[in-house]
């Protein structure tokens, strides 16, 4: 199957695109876009990959579902379009960055600036029906994004994998801790942020590891 995605990813994921599950997933997603409102817009489904080629990935942040309200989702996990109010989890992410690194809250919740520095902002499920969280789970996206993480973990070295919450931690459980840095904590959601997300210092720890291995720090 021919999928429009950044070339370096296409080369490594073509095997997935040719599998029966992906053909079934494609049929499902197309029918969903045809039947009603789905986020993100179809052209931004693979935006995380298009902004961050395979060989440029230095950090992976793993989310679960795209945001499901109008104007929010644009293909990068935890990120919202310019001018959109920050969702609660993103508010808490910015609070932790301020506490960890002393950086002021940014004027936009658009995290494309991170993606362009090599942060793959990957949701486990890449699409969602409007107003219905989890509506595209268990349709095949999870198998695809598992393959993405496997490719990175096996073909690259010294990537920082940031896994917030039990879902992300289960998805990344196989990653070799001798080849990569895996940072885990509770999720930044208001339901769990005070149970250990705040104070995790993942942003400074990620930068210290990158610098230690000859990479530039991320300007969070």
PDB file of C-alpha atoms in Angstrom, residues 21-167:
ATOM      1  CA  UNK A  21      -4.133  -5.300   9.519  1.00  0.00           C
ATOM      2  CA  UNK A  22      -3.035  -2.002   7.963  1.00  0.00           C
ATOM      3  CA  UNK A  23      -5.304  -2.501   4.971  1.00  0.00           C
ATOM      4  CA  UNK A  24      -8.209  -3.108   7.367  1.00  0.00           C
ATOM      5  CA  UNK A  25      -7.202  -0.067   9.412  1.00  0.00           C
ATOM      6  CA  UNK A  26      -7.081   2.077   6.277  1.00  0.00           C
ATOM      7  CA  UNK A  27     -10.586   1.016   5.279  1.00  0.00           C
ATOM      8  CA  UNK A  28     -11.887   1.793   8.753  1.00  0.00           C
ATOM      9  CA  UNK A  29     -10.234   5.226   8.928  1.00  0.00           C
ATOM     10  CA  UNK A  30     -11.426   6.213   5.463  1.00  0.00           C
ATOM     11  CA  UNK A  31     -14.982   5.237   6.353  1.00  0.00           C
ATOM     12  CA  UNK A  32     -14.780   7.271   9.559  1.00  0.00           C
ATOM     13  CA  UNK A  33     -13.575  10.417   7.767  1.00  0.00           C
ATOM     14  CA  UNK A  34     -16.344   9.941   5.197  1.00  0.00           C
ATOM     15  CA  UNK A  35     -19.044   9.469   7.823  1.00  0.00           C
ATOM     16  CA  UNK A  36     -18.323  12.362  10.182  1.00  0.00           C
ATOM     17  CA  UNK A  37     -15.720  14.535  11.867  1.00  0.00           C
ATOM     18  CA  UNK A  38     -12.422  12.872  12.710  1.00  0.00           C
ATOM     19  CA  UNK A  39      -9.306  14.460  14.217  1.00  0.00           C
ATOM     20  CA  UNK A  40      -6.680  15.385  13.227  1.00  0.00           C
ATOM     21  CA  UNK A  41      -7.422  16.508   9.657  1.00  0.00           C
ATOM     22  CA  UNK A  42      -6.422  13.737   7.268  1.00  0.00           C
ATOM     23  CA  UNK A  43      -3.460  15.668   5.910  1.00  0.00           C
ATOM     24  CA  UNK A  44      -1.974  15.826   9.435  1.00  0.00           C
ATOM     25  CA  UNK A  45      -2.413  12.169  10.365  1.00  0.00           C
ATOM     26  CA  UNK A  46       1.330  11.490  10.010  1.00  0.00           C
ATOM     27  CA  UNK A  47       2.507  14.991  10.963  1.00  0.00           C
ATOM     28  CA  UNK A  48       4.705  13.677  13.791  1.00  0.00           C
ATOM     29  CA  UNK A  49       6.680  11.599  11.286  1.00  0.00           C
ATOM     30  CA  UNK A  50       6.808  14.281   8.603  1.00  0.00           C
ATOM     31  CA  UNK A  51       8.277  16.775  11.088  1.00  0.00           C
ATOM     32  CA  UNK A  52      10.837  14.363  12.521  1.00  0.00           C
ATOM     33  CA  UNK A  53      12.635  12.004  10.093  1.00  0.00           C
ATOM     34  CA  UNK A  54      13.796   8.633  11.417  1.00  0.00           C
ATOM     35  CA  UNK A  55      17.490   9.511  11.680  1.00  0.00           C
ATOM     36  CA  UNK A  56      16.748  12.828  13.421  1.00  0.00           C
ATOM     37  CA  UNK A  57      14.772  11.325  16.318  1.00  0.00           C
ATOM     38  CA  UNK A  58      16.464  12.008  19.644  1.00  0.00           C
ATOM     39  CA  UNK A  59      13.500  11.872  22.025  1.00  0.00           C
ATOM     40  CA  UNK A  60      10.186  10.013  21.846  1.00  0.00           C
ATOM     41  CA  UNK A  61       7.218  11.189  23.915  1.00  0.00           C
ATOM     42  CA  UNK A  62       4.385   8.689  23.799  1.00  0.00           C
ATOM     43  CA  UNK A  63       0.759   9.746  24.075  1.00  0.00           C
ATOM     44  CA  UNK A  64      -2.410   7.711  23.750  1.00  0.00           C
ATOM     45  CA  UNK A  65      -5.181   9.405  21.725  1.00  0.00           C
ATOM     46  CA  UNK A  66      -5.371  12.631  19.714  1.00  0.00           C
ATOM     47  CA  UNK A  67      -7.378  15.424  21.305  1.00  0.00           C
ATOM     48  CA  UNK A  68     -11.002  15.084  20.222  1.00  0.00           C
ATOM     49  CA  UNK A  69     -12.378  18.634  20.367  1.00  0.00           C
ATOM     50  CA  UNK A  70     -12.396  21.165  17.485  1.00  0.00           C
ATOM     51  CA  UNK A  71      -9.124  22.830  16.521  1.00  0.00           C
ATOM     52  CA  UNK A  72      -6.925  20.966  18.980  1.00  0.00           C
ATOM     53  CA  UNK A  73      -5.312  17.939  17.322  1.00  0.00           C
ATOM     54  CA  UNK A  74      -2.779  18.420  14.529  1.00  0.00           C
ATOM     55  CA  UNK A  75      -0.884  15.146  14.591  1.00  0.00           C
ATOM     56  CA  UNK A  76       1.561  15.649  17.474  1.00  0.00           C
ATOM     57  CA  UNK A  77       0.786  14.183  20.893  1.00  0.00           C
ATOM     58  CA  UNK A  78       0.030  16.685  23.686  1.00  0.00           C
ATOM     59  CA  UNK A  79       0.294  19.552  21.160  1.00  0.00           C
ATOM     60  CA  UNK A  80      -2.442  21.953  20.060  1.00  0.00           C
ATOM     61  CA  UNK A  81      -2.674  24.425  17.207  1.00  0.00           C
ATOM     62  CA  UNK A  82      -1.609  28.035  17.697  1.00  0.00           C
ATOM     63  CA  UNK A  83      -4.251  30.067  19.497  1.00  0.00           C
ATOM     64  CA  UNK A  84      -5.988  27.062  21.070  1.00  0.00           C
ATOM     65  CA  UNK A  85      -6.266  27.049  24.904  1.00  0.00           C
ATOM     66  CA  UNK A  86      -3.922  24.569  26.556  1.00  0.00           C
ATOM     67  CA  UNK A  87      -5.559  21.284  27.622  1.00  0.00           C
ATOM     68  CA  UNK A  88      -4.962  20.372  31.291  1.00  0.00           C
ATOM     69  CA  UNK A  89      -2.180  17.849  30.595  1.00  0.00           C
ATOM     70  CA  UNK A  90      -0.273  20.396  28.528  1.00  0.00           C
ATOM     71  CA  UNK A  91      -0.694  23.003  31.271  1.00  0.00           C
ATOM     72  CA  UNK A  92       0.969  20.555  33.660  1.00  0.00           C
ATOM     73  CA  UNK A  93       3.756  19.753  31.193  1.00  0.00           C
ATOM     74  CA  UNK A  94       4.586  23.445  30.951  1.00  0.00           C
ATOM     75  CA  UNK A  95       4.453  23.739  34.761  1.00  0.00           C
ATOM     76  CA  UNK A  96       7.003  20.943  35.101  1.00  0.00           C
ATOM     77  CA  UNK A  97       9.276  22.524  32.476  1.00  0.00           C
ATOM     78  CA  UNK A  98       9.099  25.835  34.365  1.00  0.00           C
ATOM     79  CA  UNK A  99       9.989  24.124  37.633  1.00  0.00           C
ATOM     80  CA  UNK A 100      12.668  21.891  36.100  1.00  0.00           C
ATOM     81  CA  UNK A 101      14.370  24.351  33.750  1.00  0.00           C
ATOM     82  CA  UNK A 102      13.123  27.764  34.842  1.00  0.00           C
ATOM     83  CA  UNK A 103      11.526  28.464  31.464  1.00  0.00           C
ATOM     84  CA  UNK A 104       8.406  30.640  31.280  1.00  0.00           C
ATOM     85  CA  UNK A 105       5.135  29.240  29.956  1.00  0.00           C
ATOM     86  CA  UNK A 106       5.247  29.572  26.164  1.00  0.00           C
ATOM     87  CA  UNK A 107       2.796  31.703  24.218  1.00  0.00           C
ATOM     88  CA  UNK A 108       1.547  28.728  22.188  1.00  0.00           C
ATOM     89  CA  UNK A 109       0.790  25.086  22.870  1.00  0.00           C
ATOM     90  CA  UNK A 110       2.004  24.135  19.403  1.00  0.00           C
ATOM     91  CA  UNK A 111       4.917  21.745  19.993  1.00  0.00           C
ATOM     92  CA  UNK A 112       6.121  21.685  16.393  1.00  0.00           C
ATOM     93  CA  UNK A 113       9.206  23.486  17.690  1.00  0.00           C
ATOM     94  CA  UNK A 114      10.066  20.329  19.658  1.00  0.00           C
ATOM     95  CA  UNK A 115       9.399  18.042  16.693  1.00  0.00           C
ATOM     96  CA  UNK A 116      11.753  20.055  14.511  1.00  0.00           C
ATOM     97  CA  UNK A 117      14.529  19.459  17.075  1.00  0.00           C
ATOM     98  CA  UNK A 118      14.100  15.681  16.953  1.00  0.00           C
ATOM     99  CA  UNK A 119      11.275  15.006  19.426  1.00  0.00           C
ATOM    100  CA  UNK A 120       8.876  12.411  18.004  1.00  0.00           C
ATOM    101  CA  UNK A 121       5.496  13.258  19.547  1.00  0.00           C
ATOM    102  CA  UNK A 122       3.790   9.930  18.943  1.00  0.00           C
ATOM    103  CA  UNK A 123       0.235   9.008  19.846  1.00  0.00           C
ATOM    104  CA  UNK A 124      -0.480   5.286  20.112  1.00  0.00           C
ATOM    105  CA  UNK A 125      -3.676   5.870  18.114  1.00  0.00           C
ATOM    106  CA  UNK A 126      -3.349   8.407  15.319  1.00  0.00           C
ATOM    107  CA  UNK A 127      -7.010   9.284  14.754  1.00  0.00           C
ATOM    108  CA  UNK A 128     -10.160   9.779  16.838  1.00  0.00           C
ATOM    109  CA  UNK A 129     -13.836  10.525  16.249  1.00  0.00           C
ATOM    110  CA  UNK A 130     -14.910  14.025  17.331  1.00  0.00           C
ATOM    111  CA  UNK A 131     -15.978  14.199  20.995  1.00  0.00           C
ATOM    112  CA  UNK A 132     -15.379  10.458  21.517  1.00  0.00           C
ATOM    113  CA  UNK A 133     -12.131   9.660  23.297  1.00  0.00           C
ATOM    114  CA  UNK A 134     -10.780   6.214  22.478  1.00  0.00           C
ATOM    115  CA  UNK A 135     -13.143   5.727  19.540  1.00  0.00           C
ATOM    116  CA  UNK A 136     -10.371   4.529  17.200  1.00  0.00           C
ATOM    117  CA  UNK A 137      -8.574   2.296  19.671  1.00  0.00           C
ATOM    118  CA  UNK A 138      -8.126  -1.410  18.918  1.00  0.00           C
ATOM    119  CA  UNK A 139      -8.546  -0.922  15.166  1.00  0.00           C
ATOM    120  CA  UNK A 140      -4.894  -1.465  14.236  1.00  0.00           C
ATOM    121  CA  UNK A 141      -3.156   1.792  15.074  1.00  0.00           C
ATOM    122  CA  UNK A 142      -1.541   0.278  18.162  1.00  0.00           C
ATOM    123  CA  UNK A 143       0.160  -2.443  16.097  1.00  0.00           C
ATOM    124  CA  UNK A 144       1.485   0.211  13.738  1.00  0.00           C
ATOM    125  CA  UNK A 145       2.866   2.453  16.483  1.00  0.00           C
ATOM    126  CA  UNK A 146       4.359  -0.575  18.254  1.00  0.00           C
ATOM    127  CA  UNK A 147       6.277  -1.222  15.018  1.00  0.00           C
ATOM    128  CA  UNK A 148       7.479   2.401  15.011  1.00  0.00           C
ATOM    129  CA  UNK A 149       8.877   2.073  18.535  1.00  0.00           C
ATOM    130  CA  UNK A 150      10.493  -1.280  17.696  1.00  0.00           C
ATOM    131  CA  UNK A 151      12.247   0.183  14.643  1.00  0.00           C
ATOM    132  CA  UNK A 152      13.659   3.071  16.650  1.00  0.00           C
ATOM    133  CA  UNK A 153      14.690   0.959  19.622  1.00  0.00           C
ATOM    134  CA  UNK A 154      16.399  -1.673  17.463  1.00  0.00           C
ATOM    135  CA  UNK A 155      18.022   0.437  14.728  1.00  0.00           C
ATOM    136  CA  UNK A 156      19.089   3.483  16.729  1.00  0.00           C
ATOM    137  CA  UNK A 157      20.996   4.097  19.959  1.00  0.00           C
ATOM    138  CA  UNK A 158      20.841   6.672  22.746  1.00  0.00           C
ATOM    139  CA  UNK A 159      17.254   7.807  22.221  1.00  0.00           C
ATOM    140  CA  UNK A 160      15.331   9.149  25.216  1.00  0.00           C
ATOM    141  CA  UNK A 161      11.922   7.477  25.538  1.00  0.00           C
ATOM    142  CA  UNK A 162       9.558   9.419  27.807  1.00  0.00           C
ATOM    143  CA  UNK A 163       6.702   7.243  29.031  1.00  0.00           C
ATOM    144  CA  UNK A 164       4.046   8.959  31.137  1.00  0.00           C
ATOM    145  CA  UNK A 165       1.376   6.769  32.659  1.00  0.00           C
ATOM    146  CA  UNK A 166       0.836   3.024  32.747  1.00  0.00           C
ATOM    147  CA  UNK A 167      -0.400   2.756  29.161  1.00  0.00           C
TER     148      UNK A 167
END
